[in-house]
Short mmCIF file of C-alpha atoms in Angstrom, two decimals:
data_model
loop_
_atom_site.label_atom_id
_atom_site.label_comp_id
_atom_site.label_asym_id
_atom_site.label_seq_id
_atom_site.Cartn_x
_atom_site.Cartn_y
_atom_site.Cartn_z
CA MET A 1 -27.00 -6.49 -13.31
CA GLU A 2 -27.35 -9.24 -10.71
CA ARG A 3 -23.99 -10.38 -9.40
CA ASN A 4 -24.50 -13.42 -7.20
CA VAL A 5 -21.31 -15.23 -6.28
CA SER A 6 -21.28 -18.98 -5.75
CA ASP A 7 -19.21 -20.65 -3.03
CA THR A 8 -18.25 -23.96 -4.64
CA LEU A 9 -17.97 -25.38 -8.14
CA GLU A 10 -20.95 -27.71 -7.56
CA VAL A 11 -23.14 -24.83 -6.36
CA ALA A 12 -21.96 -22.70 -9.29
CA MET A 13 -22.72 -25.45 -11.81
CA ALA A 14 -26.15 -26.10 -10.27
CA ARG A 15 -27.02 -22.42 -10.69
CA ASN A 16 -25.45 -22.09 -14.14
CA PRO A 17 -26.07 -24.88 -16.69
CA HIS A 18 -23.67 -23.28 -19.19
CA LEU A 19 -20.85 -23.63 -16.64
CA ARG A 20 -21.68 -27.31 -16.08
CA ARG A 21 -21.54 -27.98 -19.83
CA TYR A 22 -18.23 -26.15 -20.11
CA VAL A 23 -16.60 -27.95 -17.14
CA ASN A 24 -17.85 -31.37 -18.29
CA GLY A 25 -16.52 -30.73 -21.79
CA PHE A 26 -13.17 -29.52 -20.43
CA VAL A 27 -12.79 -32.56 -18.15
CA LYS A 28 -13.69 -34.90 -21.02
CA LYS A 29 -11.10 -33.26 -23.25
CA THR A 30 -8.21 -32.90 -20.76
CA GLY A 31 -9.01 -35.26 -17.89
CA LYS A 32 -8.45 -32.36 -15.46
CA LEU A 33 -11.03 -30.82 -13.13
CA PRO A 34 -10.48 -27.06 -12.64
CA GLU A 35 -9.98 -25.75 -9.10
CA PHE A 36 -12.75 -23.37 -8.05
CA HIS A 37 -11.79 -20.25 -6.06
CA GLY A 38 -14.21 -17.60 -4.82
CA GLN A 39 -11.29 -15.16 -4.64
CA LEU A 40 -7.75 -15.13 -5.95
CA SER A 41 -4.59 -14.42 -3.98
CA ARG A 42 -1.27 -13.00 -5.13
CA ASP A 43 0.43 -16.28 -4.14
CA MET A 44 -1.22 -17.86 -7.18
CA ARG A 45 1.16 -16.00 -9.48
CA ASP A 46 3.74 -18.71 -8.64
CA ILE A 47 1.53 -21.44 -10.17
CA LYS A 48 3.31 -22.47 -13.37
CA TYR A 49 0.35 -24.19 -15.04
CA PRO A 50 -2.88 -22.77 -13.58
CA ASN A 51 -6.24 -24.53 -13.96
CA ILE A 52 -8.48 -22.20 -11.97
CA ILE A 53 -12.09 -21.08 -12.32
CA TYR A 54 -13.36 -18.07 -10.41
CA PRO A 55 -16.66 -16.14 -10.48
CA VAL A 56 -16.99 -12.46 -11.33
CA GLY A 57 -20.74 -12.48 -10.62
CA ASP A 58 -23.17 -15.11 -11.92
CA PRO A 59 -23.55 -16.01 -14.72
CA ILE A 60 -19.94 -15.07 -15.66
CA PHE A 61 -16.98 -17.26 -14.73
CA ILE A 62 -13.33 -17.01 -15.68
CA HIS A 63 -11.14 -20.02 -16.42
CA ILE A 64 -7.37 -19.45 -16.35
CA TYR A 65 -5.68 -22.42 -17.95
CA GLY A 66 -2.24 -23.32 -19.24
CA ASP A 67 -0.20 -26.49 -19.42
CA ILE A 68 3.12 -27.70 -20.80
CA HIS A 69 1.68 -27.71 -24.34
CA THR A 70 -0.75 -24.77 -24.10
CA ARG A 71 -0.06 -21.08 -23.61
CA LYS A 72 -1.81 -19.70 -20.53
CA ARG A 73 -5.20 -18.32 -21.57
CA TYR A 74 -8.06 -16.31 -20.10
CA ILE A 75 -11.32 -18.05 -20.99
CA ILE A 76 -14.69 -16.40 -20.35
CA VAL A 77 -17.49 -18.82 -19.53
CA GLU A 78 -20.83 -17.07 -20.03
CA PRO A 79 -24.27 -17.86 -21.53
CA LYS A 80 -24.05 -17.77 -25.33
CA ILE A 81 -26.60 -18.00 -28.12
CA SER A 82 -25.43 -21.31 -29.49
CA ASP A 83 -27.51 -22.17 -32.56
CA PRO A 84 -29.57 -20.52 -35.35
CA GLU A 85 -32.91 -21.40 -33.70
CA GLU A 86 -31.89 -19.58 -30.50
CA GLY A 87 -30.60 -16.70 -32.61
CA THR A 88 -33.98 -16.36 -34.35
CA LYS A 89 -35.82 -16.33 -31.02
CA TYR A 90 -33.46 -13.75 -29.56
CA GLU A 91 -33.82 -11.45 -32.58
CA ALA A 92 -37.63 -11.76 -32.37
CA LEU A 93 -37.47 -10.85 -28.69
CA LYS A 94 -35.22 -7.85 -29.37
CA ASP A 95 -37.50 -6.61 -32.15
CA LYS A 96 -40.53 -6.90 -29.88
CA ILE A 97 -38.74 -4.92 -27.17
CA LEU A 98 -37.86 -2.20 -29.72
CA GLU A 99 -41.51 -2.15 -30.81
CA LEU A 100 -42.77 -1.70 -27.23
CA ALA A 101 -40.11 0.77 -26.00
CA PRO A 102 -41.35 3.97 -27.75
CA GLU A 103 -44.64 3.74 -25.85
CA LYS A 104 -42.81 3.83 -22.48
CA SER A 105 -41.23 6.53 -20.37
CA ILE A 106 -37.56 5.58 -20.15
CA PRO A 107 -35.83 6.35 -16.81
CA GLU A 108 -32.37 7.92 -16.82
CA GLU A 109 -30.84 6.36 -13.68
CA GLN A 110 -29.10 3.05 -14.31
CA ASP A 111 -30.79 1.05 -11.51
CA ALA A 112 -34.21 2.28 -12.58
CA PHE A 113 -33.37 1.61 -16.23
CA GLU A 114 -32.39 -1.98 -15.42
CA HIS A 115 -35.77 -2.57 -13.71
CA PHE A 116 -37.46 -0.92 -16.70
CA LEU A 117 -35.59 -3.23 -19.10
CA ASP A 118 -36.60 -6.28 -17.04
CA GLY A 119 -40.24 -5.22 -17.28
CA LEU A 120 -39.97 -4.62 -21.02
CA PHE A 121 -38.27 -8.00 -21.49
CA ASP A 122 -41.03 -9.81 -19.56
CA GLU A 123 -43.76 -8.02 -21.52
CA ALA A 124 -42.15 -8.86 -24.89
CA LEU A 125 -41.64 -12.47 -23.77
CA ALA A 126 -45.31 -12.79 -22.76
CA LYS A 127 -46.53 -11.39 -26.10
CA LEU A 128 -44.30 -13.69 -28.17
CA SER A 129 -45.18 -16.73 -26.05
CA SER A 130 -48.88 -16.07 -26.68
CA GLY A 131 -48.43 -15.43 -30.42
CA GLY A 132 -48.60 -11.65 -30.06
CA GLY A 133 -46.40 -10.65 -33.00
CA GLY A 134 -42.76 -10.04 -33.66
CA LEU A 135 -40.72 -11.29 -36.58
CA LEU A 136 -42.80 -14.46 -36.69
CA ARG A 137 -46.27 -12.89 -36.50
CA ARG A 138 -49.09 -15.06 -35.23
CA THR A 139 -46.49 -17.75 -34.51
CA ARG A 140 -46.32 -18.66 -30.86
CA LEU A 141 -42.71 -18.99 -29.69
CA SER A 142 -41.78 -21.20 -26.78
CA PHE A 143 -38.84 -20.35 -24.53
CA THR A 144 -37.15 -22.73 -22.09
CA PRO A 145 -36.27 -21.32 -18.63
CA GLU A 146 -32.57 -21.50 -19.58
CA GLU A 147 -33.20 -19.56 -22.80
CA VAL A 148 -35.10 -16.88 -20.90
CA GLU A 149 -32.21 -16.32 -18.48
CA LYS A 150 -29.67 -16.51 -21.32
CA PHE A 151 -31.51 -13.93 -23.45
CA ARG A 152 -32.00 -11.65 -20.45
CA TYR A 153 -28.28 -11.79 -19.69
CA VAL A 154 -27.18 -11.12 -23.30
CA LEU A 155 -29.66 -8.24 -23.65
CA LYS A 156 -28.46 -6.56 -20.44
CA ARG A 157 -24.82 -7.24 -21.29
CA ASP A 158 -25.22 -5.44 -24.62
CA ILE A 159 -27.53 -2.59 -23.57
CA ILE A 160 -26.50 -1.79 -19.99
CA GLY A 161 -22.99 -3.21 -20.19
CA ILE A 162 -20.52 -2.85 -23.06
CA GLY A 163 -21.23 -6.07 -24.95
CA PRO A 164 -18.56 -8.76 -25.48
CA LEU A 165 -16.03 -6.90 -23.30
CA GLU A 166 -18.42 -6.63 -20.32
CA PRO A 167 -17.06 -9.76 -18.53
CA LEU A 168 -13.61 -8.13 -18.51
CA MET A 169 -15.06 -4.99 -16.94
CA ARG A 170 -16.61 -7.15 -14.19
CA ASP A 171 -13.30 -8.83 -13.34
CA PRO A 172 -11.56 -6.93 -10.49
CA TYR A 173 -8.25 -8.67 -11.24
CA ILE A 174 -7.73 -7.03 -14.66
CA GLU A 175 -5.59 -3.94 -15.14
CA ASP A 176 -5.50 -3.30 -18.90
CA ILE A 177 -7.36 -4.68 -21.94
CA HIS A 178 -5.95 -4.64 -25.49
CA VAL A 179 -8.06 -5.17 -28.62
CA VAL A 180 -6.08 -5.51 -31.87
CA GLY A 181 -8.42 -6.45 -34.70
CA ALA A 182 -11.52 -8.63 -34.47
CA ASN A 183 -9.87 -11.82 -33.25
CA TYR A 184 -7.24 -10.74 -30.77
CA VAL A 185 -8.23 -9.49 -27.33
CA SER A 186 -5.56 -9.76 -24.63
CA LEU A 187 -5.27 -8.39 -21.11
CA ILE A 188 -2.94 -7.73 -18.21
CA HIS A 189 -4.07 -9.66 -15.15
CA LYS A 190 -3.00 -8.55 -11.67
CA ILE A 191 -1.98 -12.10 -10.78
CA PHE A 192 -1.45 -14.07 -14.00
CA GLU A 193 -0.05 -11.15 -16.03
CA VAL A 194 -0.38 -11.04 -19.85
CA MET A 195 -2.86 -13.47 -21.43
CA PRO A 196 -4.90 -13.78 -24.63
CA THR A 197 -8.67 -14.23 -24.21
CA ASN A 198 -11.30 -16.23 -26.05
CA ILE A 199 -13.22 -13.09 -27.09
CA THR A 200 -13.79 -12.67 -30.82
CA PHE A 201 -15.81 -10.12 -32.76
CA GLY A 202 -15.98 -12.27 -35.93
CA ASP A 203 -14.62 -9.74 -38.42
CA ASN A 204 -13.30 -6.18 -38.50
CA ILE A 205 -16.55 -4.76 -39.88
CA ARG A 206 -18.41 -5.95 -36.77
CA LEU A 207 -15.62 -4.66 -34.55
CA ALA A 208 -15.76 -1.25 -36.28
CA ASP A 209 -19.53 -1.12 -35.67
CA TYR A 210 -18.96 -2.10 -32.04
CA PHE A 211 -16.46 0.73 -31.49
CA LYS A 212 -18.69 3.19 -33.33
CA ASN A 213 -21.65 2.38 -31.05
CA LEU A 214 -19.47 2.41 -27.92
CA SER A 215 -17.92 5.78 -28.78
CA GLU A 216 -21.36 7.30 -29.43
CA ARG A 217 -22.52 6.10 -26.01
CA MET A 218 -19.50 7.90 -24.48
CA GLY A 219 -20.39 11.09 -26.36
CA ARG A 220 -17.15 10.98 -28.36
CA PRO A 221 -18.07 9.48 -31.75
CA VAL A 222 -15.28 7.88 -33.74
CA SER A 223 -15.22 8.03 -37.55
CA ASP A 224 -12.84 7.90 -40.52
CA LYS A 225 -12.55 11.68 -40.21
CA ASN A 226 -11.90 11.44 -36.44
CA PRO A 227 -10.19 8.03 -36.15
CA ILE A 228 -8.58 8.37 -32.71
CA VAL A 229 -10.75 8.95 -29.65
CA ASP A 230 -10.08 8.98 -25.90
CA GLY A 231 -13.06 8.49 -23.62
CA THR A 232 -14.42 7.22 -20.35
CA LEU A 233 -16.54 4.07 -20.06
CA PRO A 234 -19.58 3.95 -17.73
CA ASP A 235 -17.50 2.54 -14.85
CA GLY A 236 -14.85 5.27 -15.18
CA SER A 237 -12.28 3.18 -17.09
CA ARG A 238 -10.26 5.00 -19.75
CA ILE A 239 -10.43 3.84 -23.36
CA ASN A 240 -8.42 4.84 -26.41
CA ILE A 241 -9.96 3.76 -29.74
CA ILE A 242 -8.11 3.76 -33.06
CA TYR A 243 -10.80 3.19 -35.66
CA SER A 244 -9.76 3.45 -39.31
CA PRO A 245 -8.02 0.51 -41.08
CA ASP A 246 -5.54 2.86 -42.79
CA VAL A 247 -4.43 4.03 -39.34
CA SER A 248 -4.77 0.78 -37.35
CA ILE A 249 -3.43 -1.66 -39.94
CA ARG A 250 -4.56 -4.91 -38.30
CA GLY A 251 -8.11 -3.66 -37.87
CA PRO A 252 -9.81 -1.35 -35.35
CA SER A 253 -7.99 -1.39 -32.02
CA ALA A 254 -8.43 -0.14 -28.48
CA THR A 255 -6.73 -0.02 -25.11
CA ILE A 256 -8.76 0.08 -21.90
CA ARG A 257 -7.23 1.03 -18.56
CA LYS A 258 -9.50 -0.41 -15.89
CA PHE A 259 -10.82 1.93 -13.22
CA SER A 260 -11.43 0.81 -9.65
CA ALA A 261 -14.20 2.65 -7.80
CA THR A 262 -12.41 1.92 -4.52
CA PRO A 263 -8.69 2.68 -4.69
CA ILE A 264 -5.98 0.40 -3.36
CA SER A 265 -4.92 1.55 0.11
CA VAL A 266 -1.47 2.67 1.15
CA VAL A 267 -1.35 -0.25 3.62
CA GLN A 268 -2.05 -2.72 0.80
CA LEU A 269 0.80 -1.23 -1.25
CA VAL A 270 3.12 -1.57 1.76
CA LYS A 271 1.99 -5.18 2.15
CA TRP A 272 2.77 -5.80 -1.52
CA GLY A 273 6.19 -4.17 -1.14
CA THR A 274 5.55 -1.26 -3.52
CA PHE A 275 7.13 0.89 -0.83
CA SER A 276 7.98 0.47 2.86
CA ALA A 277 6.09 1.55 5.98
CA GLU A 278 8.80 4.20 6.50
CA VAL A 279 8.19 5.64 3.01
CA ALA A 280 4.44 5.73 3.79
CA ALA A 281 5.10 7.45 7.13
CA TYR A 282 7.36 10.02 5.45
CA LEU A 283 4.63 10.82 2.90
CA TRP A 284 2.08 11.00 5.73
CA LEU A 285 4.07 13.73 7.46
CA ALA A 286 4.72 15.49 4.15
CA LEU A 287 1.04 15.66 3.22
CA GLU A 288 -0.09 16.59 6.73
CA TYR A 289 2.17 19.64 6.61
CA GLY A 290 1.32 20.78 3.09
CA MET A 291 4.29 19.60 1.04
CA SER A 292 3.91 19.40 -2.74
CA VAL A 293 4.47 15.83 -3.98
CA PHE A 294 4.73 14.47 -7.52
CA VAL A 295 4.48 10.73 -8.27
CA CYS A 296 6.64 10.09 -11.33
CA GLY A 297 7.34 7.09 -13.50
CA GLU A 298 7.04 5.55 -16.92
CA THR A 299 3.82 4.28 -18.50
CA ALA A 300 2.01 1.55 -16.49
CA SER A 301 4.29 2.00 -13.47
CA GLY A 302 1.31 2.48 -11.12
CA LYS A 303 1.57 6.26 -10.62
CA THR A 304 -2.17 6.92 -10.23
CA THR A 305 -2.56 3.93 -7.90
CA THR A 306 0.13 5.33 -5.60
CA LEU A 307 -1.27 8.86 -5.82
CA ASN A 308 -4.75 7.67 -4.83
CA SER A 309 -3.36 5.57 -1.98
CA ILE A 310 -1.61 8.49 -0.25
CA ILE A 311 -4.40 11.11 -0.60
CA PRO A 312 -5.98 9.96 2.74
CA PHE A 313 -2.86 11.37 4.47
CA ILE A 314 -4.14 14.90 3.73
CA LYS A 315 -5.85 16.29 6.86
CA PRO A 316 -9.53 15.21 6.97
CA GLY A 317 -10.91 18.75 7.16
CA ALA A 318 -8.98 19.97 4.12
CA LYS A 319 -10.62 21.29 0.95
CA VAL A 320 -9.27 19.28 -1.97
CA TYR A 321 -9.54 20.42 -5.59
CA THR A 322 -8.93 17.88 -8.38
CA ALA A 323 -8.46 18.70 -12.06
CA GLU A 324 -8.24 15.92 -14.66
CA ASP A 325 -8.73 15.07 -18.31
CA THR A 326 -10.22 11.71 -17.36
CA PRO A 327 -11.50 11.39 -13.77
CA GLU A 328 -9.32 8.80 -12.00
CA VAL A 329 -8.36 10.46 -8.73
CA ILE A 330 -10.49 9.45 -5.73
CA VAL A 331 -10.62 11.71 -2.66
CA PRO A 332 -12.26 10.54 0.60
CA HIS A 333 -12.56 14.06 2.05
CA GLU A 334 -15.97 15.66 2.40
CA THR A 335 -14.94 18.96 0.80
CA TRP A 336 -13.83 17.70 -2.60
CA GLN A 337 -14.23 19.87 -5.68
CA ARG A 338 -13.91 17.41 -8.56
CA LEU A 339 -13.45 18.97 -12.00
CA ALA A 340 -12.78 17.54 -15.46
CA THR A 341 -11.83 19.10 -18.76
CA ARG A 342 -14.29 19.58 -21.62
CA GLU A 343 -12.53 18.75 -24.88
CA ARG A 344 -15.41 18.63 -27.35
CA GLY A 345 -17.53 21.36 -28.85
CA PRO A 346 -16.67 24.80 -30.23
CA GLU A 347 -13.26 26.23 -29.32
CA GLU A 348 -14.78 28.91 -27.07
CA SER A 349 -16.69 26.34 -24.97
CA ARG A 350 -13.76 24.00 -24.30
CA VAL A 351 -12.25 23.79 -20.82
CA THR A 352 -8.62 22.71 -20.54
CA LEU A 353 -6.49 21.63 -17.57
CA PHE A 354 -4.86 25.06 -17.84
CA ASP A 355 -8.30 26.66 -17.34
CA LEU A 356 -9.13 24.40 -14.38
CA LEU A 357 -5.84 25.16 -12.65
CA LYS A 358 -6.33 28.91 -13.11
CA ALA A 359 -9.78 28.50 -11.50
CA ALA A 360 -8.19 26.52 -8.66
CA LEU A 361 -6.11 29.51 -7.64
CA ARG A 362 -9.36 31.40 -6.96
CA SER A 363 -10.97 28.52 -5.04
CA ARG A 364 -8.62 28.62 -2.03
CA PRO A 365 -8.20 24.83 -1.68
CA ASN A 366 -5.83 23.27 0.85
CA TYR A 367 -4.58 20.88 -1.82
CA ILE A 368 -4.71 20.94 -5.62
CA ILE A 369 -4.42 17.53 -7.27
CA VAL A 370 -3.79 17.27 -11.00
CA GLY A 371 -4.39 13.80 -12.45
CA GLU A 372 -1.41 14.12 -14.77
CA ILE A 373 0.71 17.05 -15.86
CA ARG A 374 1.67 16.79 -19.53
CA GLY A 375 2.03 20.31 -20.91
CA VAL A 376 1.57 24.02 -20.30
CA GLU A 377 -0.69 23.39 -17.29
CA GLY A 378 2.56 22.48 -15.48
CA ALA A 379 3.45 26.19 -15.39
CA ILE A 380 0.18 26.98 -13.57
CA ALA A 381 0.82 24.10 -11.13
CA PHE A 382 4.18 25.66 -10.22
CA GLN A 383 2.55 29.09 -9.98
CA ALA A 384 0.05 27.57 -7.52
CA MET A 385 2.89 26.14 -5.42
CA GLN A 386 4.65 29.48 -5.47
CA THR A 387 1.56 31.18 -4.06
CA GLY A 388 1.31 28.68 -1.19
CA HIS A 389 -1.07 26.06 -2.63
CA PRO A 390 0.32 22.54 -2.17
CA VAL A 391 0.02 20.48 -5.36
CA MET A 392 -0.01 16.73 -5.99
CA SER A 393 0.21 15.19 -9.44
CA THR A 394 1.56 12.38 -11.56
CA PHE A 395 4.25 13.06 -14.16
CA HIS A 396 5.93 11.01 -16.85
CA ALA A 397 9.63 10.88 -15.94
CA GLY A 398 11.97 8.08 -14.90
CA ASP A 399 14.33 10.00 -12.61
CA ILE A 400 14.90 13.43 -11.05
CA LYS A 401 17.21 14.62 -13.85
CA LYS A 402 14.66 13.79 -16.56
CA MET A 403 11.87 15.34 -14.50
CA ILE A 404 13.72 18.66 -14.18
CA GLN A 405 14.66 18.58 -17.88
CA ARG A 406 11.02 18.07 -18.88
CA PHE A 407 9.72 20.82 -16.60
CA THR A 408 12.33 23.35 -17.69
CA GLY A 409 12.05 22.46 -21.40
CA SER A 410 9.29 23.09 -23.93
CA PRO A 411 6.28 23.16 -23.68
CA ILE A 412 6.21 23.65 -19.86
CA ASN A 413 9.19 26.04 -19.63
CA ILE A 414 9.44 26.44 -15.84
CA PRO A 415 12.47 28.60 -14.90
CA VAL A 416 14.94 26.27 -13.22
CA THR A 417 15.01 28.61 -10.21
CA PHE A 418 11.32 27.77 -9.58
CA ILE A 419 11.82 23.99 -9.37
CA ASP A 420 12.25 24.09 -5.58
CA ASN A 421 8.57 25.02 -5.23
CA LEU A 422 8.10 21.26 -5.60
CA ASN A 423 9.19 19.56 -2.38
CA ILE A 424 9.19 15.83 -3.08
CA ALA A 425 9.36 13.64 -6.19
CA LEU A 426 8.66 9.93 -5.89
CA PHE A 427 9.84 7.67 -8.75
CA GLN A 428 8.09 4.40 -9.43
CA GLN A 429 8.69 1.66 -11.98
CA ALA A 430 7.44 -1.72 -13.14
CA VAL A 431 10.27 -4.18 -12.45
CA TYR A 432 10.96 -7.90 -12.74
CA VAL A 433 12.17 -9.52 -9.54
CA LYS A 434 13.01 -13.23 -9.70
CA GLY A 435 10.81 -13.62 -12.77
CA ARG A 436 7.87 -11.77 -11.24
CA PHE A 437 6.38 -8.52 -12.53
CA LEU A 438 6.18 -6.03 -9.64
CA ARG A 439 5.79 -2.31 -9.10
CA ARG A 440 8.32 -0.61 -6.87
CA VAL A 441 9.08 2.91 -5.73
CA LEU A 442 12.73 3.19 -6.78
CA ASN A 443 13.50 6.36 -4.85
CA VAL A 444 12.02 9.32 -3.04
CA VAL A 445 13.85 12.56 -3.74
CA GLU A 446 13.71 15.86 -1.85
CA ILE A 447 14.20 19.06 -3.81
CA GLU A 448 16.18 21.44 -1.66
CA GLY A 449 16.70 24.43 -3.94
CA TYR A 450 18.49 26.06 -6.82
CA TYR A 451 22.06 27.12 -6.05
CA GLU A 452 23.77 29.42 -8.50
CA GLU A 453 27.20 28.33 -7.30
CA LEU A 454 26.25 24.71 -8.13
CA GLY A 455 24.73 25.77 -11.42
CA GLY A 456 21.68 23.64 -10.75
CA VAL A 457 19.14 22.18 -8.36
CA ALA A 458 20.26 20.47 -5.14
CA THR A 459 18.36 17.25 -4.40
CA ARG A 460 18.58 14.53 -1.75
CA ASN A 461 17.69 10.86 -2.06
CA VAL A 462 15.82 10.03 1.15
CA PHE A 463 14.71 6.52 0.18
CA GLU A 464 16.22 4.05 -2.27
CA TRP A 465 15.05 0.62 -3.36
CA ASP A 466 17.59 -2.17 -3.00
CA ALA A 467 16.86 -4.59 -5.85
CA VAL A 468 18.90 -7.45 -4.35
CA GLY A 469 17.07 -7.50 -1.01
CA ASP A 470 13.81 -6.04 -2.42
CA ARG A 471 13.70 -3.49 0.40
CA HIS A 472 13.65 0.29 0.80
CA ILE A 473 16.63 1.90 2.52
CA PHE A 474 16.13 5.15 4.45
CA ARG A 475 19.04 7.32 3.30
CA GLY A 476 17.48 10.44 4.83
CA MET A 477 17.95 9.46 8.48
CA ASN A 478 19.27 12.59 10.26
CA ASN A 479 19.73 14.12 6.81
CA SER A 480 16.24 15.01 5.57
CA TYR A 481 15.84 18.60 4.42
CA ILE A 482 12.03 18.34 4.26
CA LEU A 483 11.61 16.70 7.68
CA GLU A 484 14.10 18.85 9.57
CA ARG A 485 13.89 22.22 7.83
CA LYS A 486 10.37 22.30 6.40
CA ILE A 487 8.30 20.29 8.91
CA ALA A 488 10.13 20.15 12.28
CA GLU A 489 10.49 23.94 12.33
CA VAL A 490 6.77 24.41 11.67
CA VAL A 491 5.83 21.85 14.34
CA GLY A 492 8.10 23.67 16.81
CA TYR A 493 10.57 20.96 17.85
CA GLU A 494 13.51 22.36 19.82
CA ASP A 495 15.65 19.66 18.27
CA PRO A 496 14.65 19.02 14.62
CA LYS A 497 15.92 15.44 14.95
CA GLU A 498 12.86 14.65 17.11
CA ILE A 499 10.82 14.55 13.91
CA TYR A 500 12.29 11.11 13.17
CA ASN A 501 10.60 9.71 16.30
CA GLU A 502 7.27 10.86 14.86
CA LEU A 503 8.12 9.27 11.50
CA PHE A 504 8.92 5.92 13.11
CA LEU A 505 5.74 6.07 15.23
CA ARG A 506 3.66 6.45 12.09
CA ALA A 507 5.66 3.71 10.39
CA ARG A 508 4.71 1.42 13.31
CA ILE A 509 1.04 2.36 12.82
CA ILE A 510 1.27 1.41 9.13
CA SER A 511 3.14 -1.82 9.94
CA ARG A 512 0.56 -2.72 12.59
CA MET A 513 -2.23 -2.30 10.03
CA VAL A 514 -0.32 -4.63 7.71
CA GLU A 515 -0.03 -7.21 10.54
CA LEU A 516 -3.74 -6.92 11.38
CA ASN A 517 -4.67 -7.07 7.67
CA ILE A 518 -6.41 -3.67 7.81
CA THR A 519 -5.93 -3.12 4.08
CA GLY A 520 -9.29 -1.87 2.76
CA TYR A 521 -9.13 1.73 1.52
CA ASN A 522 -12.04 2.94 3.66
CA GLU A 523 -10.82 1.03 6.74
CA VAL A 524 -7.37 2.59 6.40
CA TYR A 525 -8.83 6.07 5.97
CA ARG A 526 -10.91 5.61 9.15
CA GLU A 527 -7.76 4.76 11.11
CA ILE A 528 -5.84 7.75 9.69
CA LYS A 529 -8.79 10.04 10.42
CA GLY A 530 -9.05 8.62 13.96
CA PHE A 531 -5.34 9.32 14.53
CA TYR A 532 -5.75 12.92 13.32
CA GLU A 533 -8.70 13.44 15.67
CA ARG A 534 -7.48 11.70 18.88
CA GLY A 535 -3.92 10.53 18.35
CA LEU A 536 -3.11 6.92 19.29
CA GLU A 537 -6.41 6.67 21.19
CA GLY A 538 -8.24 7.23 17.89
CA LEU A 539 -6.88 3.98 16.46
CA SER A 540 -8.86 0.74 16.74
CA PHE A 541 -5.70 -1.16 17.76
CA ARG A 542 -2.65 -0.78 19.98
CA VAL A 543 0.71 0.17 18.51
#
């Protein structure tokens, strides 16, 4: 769908009459003119009472508004069918399109299908405008230019997009979407945090129909017999639908975790303070030299975001194998074997994470990445590490003690003596700092080994987050088992302590990219790749 972006409010209103009507009505009601921003910045989270409109691609605009009397809300401004006469015309147009479609050859690719739908729309419009049938046969219908564009938008939104929730999928600033019954849709915004929206489905019967159609499009139909479904939306976002009213008491419900086609870069996370340049440099060395790293944390702590951000540290020529239930991991390397489970169909045709990881051991990858370890596949991941295949994954655990307990307990049941096959565990959490919701790496822990005399696993905290100063402290200076014993010895340093000079050099490279605002994922990967190929000369800047 066309996604023009306007530069100013006046330009936007000139292009979009529905926006002009909305803004004029809002100003008349409140006496306040919204501020128009082409892009948002994280500084805006400090605005107590926002009154901001931003575009997510014409003709959709988002208005974030709250004042001393009104809870902050997320208001979608889009073309809407506003009266019964327009509704009748739109239904006639849809029926005509459905009448014409069977005679056509329908393309499978989305871009081609969109052009096909445009052609079908124009043909149906021409026939109705000349009295060529439809619901009102032999009655010539007239359409204003605004109605034509409005109907085209609504048709594409519902057929190519995902209907009323499509504007939320277009908004790059949204993390999660929550639907609880027909009249409550809320979201988590990256800047303005939790807000209700103005989306309504009318009643729970319509919402149930909506989820039924959406789940069928995903190939995972929901029903009273199968009321809970996990699936992937066309853009890669994950959705969990709970359908039946006896299960979801307030009406059908769903949670959508937004997917970003381009991951957030490691430099951007350093800029945001998720972790420090030194933590990034440490992970860079770890991944260059084949260490196994798990990113751990509670739900919504940003584990997958961090995992994706550090994957570019793997050597550019490496073969990377990913295994996931729902594809979320993005790998920039050319040799990337991307595999997903198959959960539907007869038992004998299903493919589990366990199956994919067993196959990985025969594929000879340089790195195996598991989107998330939850169960018995964890045993295969440790078997892979034991046979010399570095593994990266996310795992649900809040600290090193809980992580070891979960791995050594049912259903994973790793012998505690095998835990040291994992080299590094990073623990991340969503925290509140001075009233602001942030994500922070709380600590980075090295796993040294199992010692019978200690009766357990020896670990070392190499980085810790100081909540008071909101900074990461390097506890591993001159005391890092992984840097000195696992990496420095392989590199061939006479004095293992020299490895810290390399760590601080790479930390300076990361910090320099922060200073120069080189934060795009692909830009950052180019710099890392350049450094691998030609050292400091391969960078586009001086350190």
